[in-house]
């Protein structure tokens, strides 16, 4: 079983123009005048939104057939995502339908073609199936099917002083605590009995995909639950070796709206969107958590349609995937998630997303969607955190280094990451909604941006200004703080002397041994499955102590900007023969698996041993292209900018029957980038 990386946006590290901010309005908004704050025992009147008609599938005239809903020039082959099942085996995939009424007839057709139907959310125009490339191609011939793509997976993006830094303490002193508002946290669930959340969890839900080797985290053991403690993060399936795998959601919820958080008076909607994966090859440890696209889509619709006595100010998504340096609205994932984000915004709910911890100029998807609120991390010294993504796509920086918050079993813990920065903004929107009732959410976001402390820095050769969240200024308590001009710190990394030109190690003679699972024959072995590759769990730095320590290192790209050849990377990756630490190389492979469609989705290169074999094997046209691609991606992880050649070559590698000439041409272009 293998998993597809989250985001398909290419990381073309070119110069970024200053992009328009999310929810930008062509005319400057006047600073809202705070409404009188009500007494603690009087709930504020929620802003009245105009009534909306429930979302429905488009109604076609009686003489319009499903075939008419798909452009004439779209062939069945065009409907299937490139590389889906290209190397054999069955694959979990989302089948997009022309309407919700097509569920049953398409499901019957799938069953007749031996395609397993795994999920049928009747209120949404898609289903999840599992089938081979040929079976999925046959299903694509059905005119009621508009497209088929992998059920992509997501990972979590890994308080006291931070509240003071952003002025939340001043807001609390004015009794602006988020009372009468709510926030929704789509994450790994919540500890329903934690003292930080008592009496304020308004609703819980769970959407947790399952397949072979993947377990539901819903307490009822099913793929969906919307009653009781549906998002309980203390169940047995959340535990592995005495460690709670589901603590991330409680930590995030605690920052946004816990007793010690930004909006301690707000209600909480907790939604579990992750599944438990029990595969050491996938996780790098016995078990880990992944969120499937299908689960996220269900969860976002659940929040959109949820009826509560108090309005939801924001949805928090402290998760993400491949970083992009441009707006990703037209990417495969962007086209799916932007309508979900826009539907929430139409209900007055902002979608606040972690920008990512890759130390790159851009934002991880879905933070790169234009109508999302993308958040990077700063430290207590008012500097951009060394691990944080940054650049023109970001809407805010917020504290994300050494943040103490709630975790299961009535405890607290110190974590770092843009995951921790994001809920600061989510909670801030709850405070703003209380202080400025009736003001549209987009205007509240713009007010926070206009009053934030400006961070001025260079990103991709262009000067960028990104506001750091400042509630005190947004609420009129203090003036806007002066800009902080800075050069964002480089992530700490071990010193790496130049790699000497030494003979390449031969795996067939005595000497350093590759990883234990490495076979003697370097010929790539066929994989039994080509399920999506999981995103690496590199997004949250965990320090288990009650006393805030210095920030731990987060897995990021290096800054050496030095190209190595395939031969030199083989030396580095061969155990005990290189100068780059194994931990750094492991980090590189995790970043590659997050950014590449080929590694390790089609060509397994998730460990040093398997990566070594990919670099050394050039026996076939595909193998030579794999070696060149892995070399180029390793250079990118090592700090070399530019990915356009790799992205183009990966399209060739993922096609079902690339010609020898096409493979050779793609290999040549990629190799030029490694010299």
XYZ file of C-alpha atoms in Angstrom:
675
model
C 0.000 0.000 0.000
C 1.348 3.399 -1.013
C -0.106 6.862 -0.814
C -0.244 9.845 -3.146
C 1.246 13.150 -1.940
C -1.223 15.877 -1.103
C -0.668 18.635 -3.578
C 0.116 18.609 -7.273
C 1.132 22.261 -7.515
C 4.622 22.547 -9.015
C 7.228 24.487 -7.076
C 8.614 26.701 -9.852
C 10.984 28.733 -7.720
C 10.905 31.809 -9.931
C 10.612 35.432 -8.902
C 7.281 36.162 -7.246
C 5.334 39.318 -7.995
C 3.515 40.776 -5.076
C 0.237 38.891 -5.123
C -3.091 40.315 -4.110
C -3.986 39.403 -0.534
C -6.746 36.964 0.179
C -10.137 38.669 0.323
C -8.588 41.895 -1.035
C -10.973 44.765 -1.693
C -10.054 47.374 -4.306
C -11.006 50.182 -1.928
C -9.383 50.609 1.496
C -11.699 49.638 4.305
C -12.245 52.071 7.153
C -11.061 50.824 10.477
C -14.176 49.376 12.155
C -15.307 51.050 15.325
C -15.607 48.495 18.107
C -19.135 47.849 19.227
C -19.771 48.203 22.948
C -18.638 45.053 24.670
C -21.448 43.369 26.541
C -21.294 42.262 30.124
C -19.836 38.795 30.778
C -23.200 37.225 31.529
C -24.927 38.595 28.424
C -24.294 36.802 25.153
C -23.649 39.173 22.243
C -26.117 39.223 19.409
C -24.709 37.152 16.532
C -24.347 39.005 13.227
C -27.343 38.379 11.012
C -26.393 36.903 7.668
C -28.870 36.941 4.791
C -30.685 33.626 4.397
C -29.135 31.327 1.846
C -30.691 28.669 -0.235
C -29.290 25.199 0.415
C -26.700 24.114 -2.108
C -28.158 21.893 -4.805
C -26.892 20.181 -7.876
C -27.517 22.189 -11.033
C -30.870 21.323 -12.562
C -30.537 20.477 -16.221
C -33.384 20.659 -18.702
C -35.181 17.399 -19.357
C -33.531 16.994 -22.759
C -30.013 17.358 -21.311
C -28.266 14.038 -20.688
C -25.173 13.349 -18.541
C -23.126 13.270 -21.743
C -24.030 16.945 -22.346
C -22.498 17.965 -19.004
C -18.983 16.984 -20.130
C -17.182 18.944 -22.867
C -17.164 17.159 -26.207
C -13.362 17.162 -26.477
C -12.900 15.261 -23.166
C -12.111 11.592 -23.802
C -12.324 8.769 -21.229
C -8.512 8.789 -21.094
C -8.540 12.526 -20.307
C -10.784 11.875 -17.311
C -8.231 9.694 -15.498
C -5.375 11.344 -13.590
C -1.935 10.732 -15.094
C -0.065 7.862 -13.479
C -3.128 6.351 -11.798
C -2.271 2.656 -11.537
C 0.383 3.030 -14.217
C 2.659 0.352 -12.757
C -0.078 -2.176 -11.961
C -2.067 -3.078 -8.866
C -5.270 -1.555 -7.542
C -5.558 2.016 -6.351
C -7.915 4.025 -4.180
C -9.451 6.819 -6.252
C -12.140 9.494 -6.142
C -14.688 9.297 -8.961
C -16.227 12.706 -9.642
C -19.840 12.434 -10.834
C -21.963 14.784 -12.902
C -24.466 14.940 -10.022
C -25.511 13.296 -6.784
C -28.305 11.391 -8.554
C -25.693 9.351 -10.410
C -24.420 7.499 -7.308
C -26.471 4.346 -7.622
C -26.220 3.761 -11.396
C -22.448 4.411 -11.411
C -21.975 2.194 -8.349
C -23.863 -0.608 -10.088
C -21.692 -0.194 -13.161
C -18.537 -0.204 -11.019
C -19.606 -3.397 -9.274
C -20.312 -5.010 -12.646
C -16.749 -4.125 -13.701
C -15.244 -5.553 -10.470
C -14.404 -2.108 -9.095
C -14.833 -1.954 -5.312
C -16.963 0.973 -4.099
C -15.533 2.128 -0.740
C -17.519 5.283 0.004
C -20.727 6.852 -1.318
C -21.553 10.199 0.357
C -25.043 10.600 -1.107
C -25.106 14.360 -0.604
C -21.912 14.954 -2.590
C -21.201 14.296 -6.287
C -18.318 11.876 -5.811
C -17.601 8.344 -4.645
C -14.447 6.520 -3.609
C -13.508 3.276 -5.358
C -10.575 0.903 -5.619
C -9.558 -0.615 -8.926
C -6.761 -1.268 -11.379
C -5.766 1.154 -14.131
C -7.798 -0.785 -16.701
C -10.840 -0.987 -14.419
C -10.722 2.740 -13.694
C -10.250 3.516 -17.383
C -13.346 1.444 -18.178
C -15.292 3.283 -15.480
C -14.231 6.618 -17.020
C -16.138 5.673 -20.166
C -19.389 6.135 -18.239
C -20.784 9.561 -19.291
C -21.930 10.145 -15.704
C -18.262 10.174 -14.588
C -16.552 13.545 -15.067
C -13.076 12.616 -13.760
C -11.115 10.110 -11.664
C -8.130 10.941 -9.451
C -6.306 9.576 -6.427
C -7.820 10.004 -2.993
C -4.910 12.205 -1.940
C -3.607 12.265 1.612
C -2.656 15.037 4.062
C -0.548 15.254 7.218
C -0.642 17.650 10.186
C 1.611 20.653 9.561
C 3.921 20.365 12.646
C 0.792 30.028 24.950
C 1.302 32.518 27.531
C 3.954 34.863 26.033
C 2.431 34.549 22.557
C -0.886 35.975 23.764
C 0.892 39.058 25.015
C 2.880 39.412 21.780
C -0.280 39.556 19.646
C -2.235 41.687 22.149
C -4.779 39.003 23.047
C -4.267 39.779 26.742
C -5.476 43.360 26.138
C -8.545 42.016 24.349
C -9.310 39.698 27.259
C -8.978 42.590 29.680
C -11.779 44.301 27.709
C -13.840 41.115 27.995
C -13.373 40.378 24.288
C -12.893 36.622 24.555
C -14.804 35.296 21.550
C -18.013 34.814 23.533
C -20.987 34.097 21.300
C -18.694 32.840 18.508
C -17.296 29.454 17.563
C -14.267 28.033 15.761
C -14.052 24.734 13.889
C -10.866 22.664 14.113
C -10.444 20.017 11.394
C -7.587 17.958 12.754
C -6.851 14.801 14.786
C -9.779 15.198 17.158
C -9.932 16.588 20.675
C -9.759 15.410 24.284
C -13.403 16.033 25.269
C -12.644 15.889 29.003
C -9.660 18.245 29.008
C -10.063 21.143 31.487
C -9.176 23.624 28.725
C -12.366 22.715 26.813
C -14.961 22.098 29.512
C -18.472 23.192 28.570
C -17.462 24.738 25.237
C -17.383 21.854 22.738
C -20.494 22.587 20.690
C -20.325 19.758 18.177
C -18.117 16.838 17.182
C -17.828 14.831 13.996
C -15.498 12.282 12.432
C -14.756 11.485 8.801
C -12.049 8.822 8.655
C -11.278 6.806 5.526
C -10.351 3.130 5.672
C -8.681 0.616 3.387
C -6.256 -2.273 3.768
C -3.818 -1.324 6.548
C -5.733 1.879 7.347
C -8.081 2.132 10.344
C -10.866 4.554 11.121
C -10.324 6.824 14.111
C -14.060 7.332 14.622
C -15.085 5.917 18.027
C -17.817 3.860 16.352
C -15.245 2.217 14.064
C -17.045 3.427 10.928
C -15.937 5.956 8.327
C -18.336 8.606 9.615
C -19.796 9.678 12.953
C -21.617 12.871 13.897
C -23.015 12.038 17.331
C -21.600 11.804 20.844
C -17.847 12.264 21.289
C -17.258 11.616 17.590
C -13.875 13.424 17.606
C -12.559 11.776 20.802
C -8.746 11.792 20.648
C -8.325 9.417 23.580
C -9.663 6.207 21.999
C -7.572 3.046 21.793
C -6.859 3.480 18.075
C -5.221 6.843 18.844
C -2.594 5.090 20.966
C 0.581 3.448 19.666
C 3.305 2.187 21.986
C 2.037 4.351 24.811
C 2.081 7.487 22.628
C -1.085 9.351 21.663
C -0.949 9.889 17.902
C -3.993 12.200 18.022
C -2.624 14.955 20.283
C -2.144 17.496 17.476
C -5.832 18.457 17.288
C -6.152 19.161 21.014
C -3.019 21.316 20.896
C -4.359 23.341 17.973
C -7.831 23.699 19.518
C -6.246 24.815 22.790
C -4.359 27.636 21.080
C -7.425 28.827 19.172
C -10.058 28.589 21.894
C -8.829 26.721 24.949
C -8.961 28.179 28.438
C -5.374 29.365 27.963
C -5.827 30.255 24.285
C -6.610 33.255 22.118
C -10.428 33.010 22.305
C -11.202 31.370 25.666
C -14.857 32.355 25.454
C -15.547 30.819 22.044
C -17.244 27.521 21.369
C -15.400 24.701 19.591
C -16.466 22.413 16.750
C -14.024 19.489 16.700
C -13.823 17.331 13.568
C -11.558 14.303 13.277
C -10.394 13.998 9.649
C -7.440 11.618 10.002
C -7.041 7.869 9.665
C -4.526 5.547 11.314
C -2.001 3.933 8.972
C -0.262 0.801 10.263
C 2.625 0.459 7.837
C 6.227 1.091 8.854
C 7.312 1.492 5.230
C 4.808 4.307 4.863
C 5.221 5.928 8.275
C 8.860 5.321 9.176
C 7.444 3.980 12.441
C 4.803 1.372 13.275
C 1.838 3.761 12.866
C 1.045 7.315 11.804
C -1.928 9.480 10.835
C -3.009 10.668 7.382
C -6.064 12.620 6.251
C -7.630 11.609 2.955
C -8.990 14.210 0.565
C -12.389 12.512 0.674
C -12.511 12.917 4.466
C -11.571 16.604 4.267
C -14.211 17.295 1.647
C -16.881 15.693 3.809
C -15.692 17.610 6.880
C -15.702 20.997 5.156
C -19.228 20.426 3.876
C -20.273 19.333 7.371
C -19.083 22.652 8.809
C -20.661 24.632 5.966
C -24.065 23.091 6.654
C -23.815 22.923 10.461
C -26.595 24.695 12.333
C -25.466 26.125 15.689
C -26.923 28.738 18.052
C -23.777 30.831 17.526
C -21.889 31.592 14.316
C -18.602 29.958 13.339
C -15.922 32.594 12.794
C -13.239 30.410 11.209
C -12.195 26.897 10.242
C -8.654 25.886 11.215
C -6.622 23.602 8.914
C -3.197 23.023 10.465
C -2.258 20.579 7.718
C -0.899 20.760 4.228
C 1.195 19.294 1.471
C 3.396 20.335 -1.404
C 4.517 23.976 -1.272
C 3.743 26.276 -4.195
C 5.215 29.689 -4.933
C 2.140 30.798 -6.878
C -1.587 30.841 -6.220
C -2.800 27.264 -6.764
C -6.487 27.870 -7.550
C -6.215 26.079 -10.900
C -4.221 23.096 -9.661
C -5.957 19.743 -9.303
C -6.411 20.181 -5.557
C -7.055 23.904 -5.812
C -10.002 23.349 -8.138
C -11.468 21.001 -5.521
C -10.776 22.982 -2.353
C -11.332 26.547 -3.535
C -15.124 26.003 -3.956
C -15.201 24.508 -0.444
C -13.299 27.490 0.985
C -15.521 29.925 -0.931
C -18.692 28.183 0.293
C -17.497 28.603 3.878
C -16.647 32.265 3.262
C -20.135 32.820 1.833
C -21.435 31.686 5.233
C -19.124 34.170 6.984
C -16.529 31.514 7.880
C -12.851 32.104 7.078
C -10.629 29.115 6.281
C -7.291 29.617 8.064
C -4.504 27.308 6.839
C -0.915 26.632 7.879
C 1.564 27.896 5.273
C 3.979 25.018 5.968
C 7.388 24.419 7.500
C 9.543 23.804 4.433
C 11.504 27.088 4.671
C 10.540 28.055 1.148
C 9.134 31.097 -0.633
C 5.519 30.058 -0.933
C 2.776 28.215 0.907
C 1.739 24.588 1.161
C -1.596 23.669 -0.320
C -4.357 24.344 0.477
C -2.896 27.535 2.012
C -1.908 28.571 -1.526
C -5.590 28.866 -2.520
C -6.258 32.581 -3.005
C -9.291 32.768 -0.698
C -7.658 30.849 2.145
C -5.934 32.759 4.957
C -2.318 31.526 4.880
C -0.329 31.767 8.120
C 3.416 31.536 8.738
C 5.235 31.390 12.071
C 7.269 33.946 13.985
C 9.191 33.640 17.240
C 9.083 35.610 20.491
C 11.709 38.058 19.172
C 9.353 39.200 16.382
C 11.374 37.398 13.720
C 10.242 34.943 11.070
C 10.769 31.422 12.418
C 13.648 29.727 10.644
C 11.468 26.796 9.539
C 8.472 28.804 8.316
C 7.451 29.270 4.716
C 7.251 32.924 3.780
C 6.588 35.220 0.815
C 3.851 37.018 -1.065
C 1.291 34.208 -0.676
C 1.171 34.582 3.107
C -1.517 36.690 4.757
C -0.097 36.674 8.292
C 2.674 35.660 10.599
C 1.687 34.586 14.107
C 3.576 33.022 17.038
C 4.611 29.453 16.277
C 7.766 28.733 18.286
C 7.607 26.986 21.679
C 3.843 27.251 22.117
C 2.391 25.467 25.133
C -1.136 24.132 24.776
C -3.472 21.280 25.655
C -2.841 17.615 24.809
C -4.867 14.527 25.801
C -4.952 13.226 29.366
C -5.411 16.704 30.877
C -1.848 17.714 30.031
C -0.070 20.473 28.161
C 2.940 20.294 25.894
C 5.261 22.634 23.984
C 5.209 22.365 20.165
C 6.580 24.515 17.334
C 5.401 24.900 13.752
C 3.079 26.841 11.487
C 0.449 24.451 12.883
C 0.733 26.426 16.105
C 0.698 29.840 14.384
C -2.498 29.148 12.426
C -4.892 28.798 15.404
C -3.686 32.172 16.748
C -5.324 33.735 13.674
C -8.367 31.447 13.945
C -8.929 32.556 17.541
C -8.289 36.179 16.629
C -11.151 36.077 14.124
C -13.494 34.887 16.884
C -12.473 37.917 18.971
C -12.965 40.242 16.014
C -16.424 38.831 15.295
C -17.438 39.505 18.895
C -15.956 43.027 18.898
C -17.336 44.008 15.474
C -20.690 42.240 15.155
C -22.190 42.342 11.686
C -18.914 43.179 9.937
C -18.267 40.804 7.007
C -15.540 38.261 7.630
C -13.492 39.426 4.637
C -13.390 42.935 6.118
C -12.288 41.585 9.500
C -9.422 39.744 7.814
C -8.417 42.932 6.002
C -8.543 44.892 9.270
C -6.227 42.387 10.923
C -3.874 42.618 7.964
C -3.907 46.414 7.900
C -3.197 46.691 11.632
C -0.646 43.894 11.908
C 2.988 44.685 12.555
C 4.691 44.730 9.131
C 7.522 42.255 8.568
C 9.611 43.509 5.634
C 11.955 40.990 4.015
C 13.160 39.666 0.664
C 11.438 36.675 -0.928
C 12.608 35.333 -4.273
C 14.478 38.559 -4.925
C 11.451 40.779 -4.261
C 10.776 42.836 -1.145
C 7.680 41.514 0.594
C 5.688 42.870 3.518
C 3.631 40.419 5.590
C 1.745 41.565 8.714
C 2.310 39.878 12.060
C -0.976 39.459 13.909
C -1.635 42.293 16.401
C -5.055 42.195 18.069
C -4.327 45.185 20.275
C -3.929 47.398 17.217
C -6.915 45.825 15.432
C -9.120 46.586 18.439
C -7.869 50.172 18.659
C -5.998 49.634 21.938
C -2.597 50.551 20.486
C -1.299 52.157 17.288
C 0.078 50.006 14.493
C 3.620 49.020 15.409
C 6.561 50.111 13.239
C 7.834 47.712 10.564
C 10.457 45.102 11.339
C 12.942 44.823 8.482
C 14.727 41.491 8.603
C 16.461 38.744 6.739
C 14.629 35.582 7.793
C 16.996 33.230 9.587
C 18.254 30.168 7.800
C 17.268 26.834 9.311
C 20.047 25.340 11.379
C 21.799 22.494 9.627
C 24.973 20.489 10.216
C 28.128 21.652 8.547
C 28.783 19.805 5.321
C 32.269 19.889 3.842
C 32.575 19.655 0.089
C 31.962 16.169 -1.152
C 35.272 14.784 -2.409
C 35.597 12.960 -5.698
C 35.971 9.438 -4.355
C 35.351 6.118 -6.058
C 31.708 5.085 -6.006
C 30.931 2.324 -3.521
C 30.150 -1.014 -5.093
C 27.289 -2.817 -3.366
C 28.539 -6.140 -4.645
C 31.929 -6.186 -2.873
C 32.921 -6.076 0.775
C 32.623 -2.743 2.470
C 29.850 -0.584 3.909
C 26.531 -2.349 3.674
C 23.388 -0.695 2.294
C 20.232 -0.793 4.378
C 19.292 -4.301 5.527
C 16.334 -4.540 3.169
C 18.441 -3.772 0.103
C 18.592 -6.779 -2.288
C 21.817 -7.665 -4.035
C 20.290 -6.994 -7.447
C 19.716 -3.259 -7.950
C 17.007 -3.909 -10.549
C 13.826 -2.168 -9.262
C 11.290 -4.651 -8.002
C 7.629 -4.398 -9.059
C 5.400 -2.937 -6.402
C 2.167 -4.732 -5.502
C 0.304 -1.451 -5.117
C 0.530 2.123 -6.273
C -1.726 3.745 -3.747
C -0.953 7.382 -2.937
C 2.269 8.089 -1.058
C 1.850 9.676 2.376
C 3.146 13.113 3.040
C 6.066 13.087 5.461
C 5.279 13.875 9.106
C 7.674 16.794 9.134
C 5.354 19.585 10.064
C 5.307 19.719 13.858
C 8.313 19.910 16.147
C 7.556 18.287 19.505
C 9.339 19.000 22.772
C 7.874 17.095 25.702
C 8.555 19.406 28.609
C 6.608 21.840 30.721
C 9.376 24.439 30.520
C 9.576 26.034 27.076
C 12.958 25.065 25.585
C 14.626 26.516 22.542
C 12.881 25.622 19.300
C 13.774 22.238 17.871
C 14.812 21.938 14.257
C 12.083 21.330 11.700
C 12.729 19.339 8.540
C 13.297 21.939 5.790
C 15.204 22.421 2.575
C 18.876 23.194 3.007
C 20.522 26.429 1.913
C 23.739 25.164 0.349
C 22.503 25.731 -3.227
C 25.109 23.235 -4.390
C 24.566 20.722 -7.193
C 25.818 17.164 -6.928
C 25.859 14.531 -9.651
C 24.115 11.173 -9.402
C 27.458 9.556 -8.588
C 28.140 11.955 -5.726
C 24.631 11.570 -4.325
C 25.154 7.803 -4.408
C 28.274 8.314 -2.305
C 26.338 10.479 0.136
C 23.409 8.127 0.446
C 25.466 4.917 0.708
C 25.668 4.245 4.411
C 28.837 5.481 6.159
C 30.512 6.662 2.962
C 29.344 10.290 2.669
C 29.639 13.524 4.617
C 25.959 14.539 4.861
C 24.332 13.133 8.029
C 21.743 10.398 7.587
C 19.172 12.530 9.416
C 19.625 15.310 6.843
C 19.348 12.846 3.956
C 16.222 11.363 5.523
C 14.751 14.860 5.725
C 15.541 15.380 2.024
C 13.711 12.184 1.072
C 10.679 13.245 3.119
C 10.545 16.611 1.368
C 10.901 14.909 -2.014
C 8.068 12.496 -1.282
C 5.906 15.503 -0.440
C 6.760 17.407 -3.612
C 7.218 14.710 -6.249
C 4.590 12.549 -7.933
C 7.139 9.884 -8.840
C 8.954 9.360 -5.524
C 7.994 7.159 -3.870
C 4.620 6.804 -5.610
C 5.837 5.021 -8.730
C 9.454 4.416 -7.774
C 9.947 3.646 -4.112
C 12.690 5.844 -2.711
C 11.569 6.429 0.841
C 14.718 5.115 2.548
C 18.439 5.541 1.955
C 18.782 1.964 0.715
C 16.014 2.228 -1.863
C 17.150 5.707 -2.948
C 20.668 4.356 -3.497
C 19.346 1.639 -5.791
C 17.327 4.170 -7.802
C 20.402 6.360 -8.303
C 22.568 3.405 -9.394
C 20.113 1.642 -11.689
C 20.250 2.813 -15.316
C 19.363 -0.432 -17.085
C 16.172 0.815 -18.741
C 14.855 4.087 -20.090
C 12.502 4.491 -17.142
C 15.278 3.642 -14.682
C 17.596 6.228 -16.230
C 14.887 8.876 -15.964
C 14.216 7.866 -12.345
C 17.905 8.245 -11.508
C 18.074 11.672 -13.143
C 14.871 12.815 -11.444
C 15.969 11.686 -7.994
C 19.304 13.459 -8.474
C 17.540 16.677 -9.432
C 15.105 16.458 -6.507
C 17.984 15.831 -4.089
C 19.683 18.955 -5.425
C 16.439 20.866 -4.878
C 16.220 19.633 -1.278
C 19.881 20.624 -0.873
C 18.958 24.222 -1.708
C 19.084 24.472 -5.510
C 16.118 26.424 -6.873
C 14.069 25.422 -9.890
C 11.734 22.473 -10.409
C 10.127 23.070 -13.807
C 12.290 20.477 -15.588
C 11.462 17.820 -12.979
C 7.746 18.559 -13.122
C 7.721 18.268 -16.918
C 9.753 15.054 -16.840
C 7.485 13.519 -14.219
C 4.531 13.883 -16.581
C 6.461 11.755 -19.069
C 7.348 9.191 -16.396
C 3.740 8.924 -15.275
C 2.267 8.395 -18.739
C 1.133 4.838 -19.354
C 3.307 4.027 -22.377
C 6.111 6.577 -22.872
C 8.273 5.918 -25.917
C 11.999 5.322 -25.613
C 12.688 8.583 -27.433
C 10.404 10.534 -25.094
C 12.066 9.014 -22.030
C 15.524 9.835 -23.383
C 14.577 13.438 -24.155
C 13.102 13.953 -20.686
C 16.180 12.392 -19.054
C 18.512 14.668 -21.018
C 16.606 17.787 -19.939
C 16.677 16.784 -16.286
C 20.375 15.914 -16.369
C 21.135 19.428 -17.633
C 19.799 20.772 -14.348
C 22.266 18.638 -12.353
C 25.415 19.989 -14.013
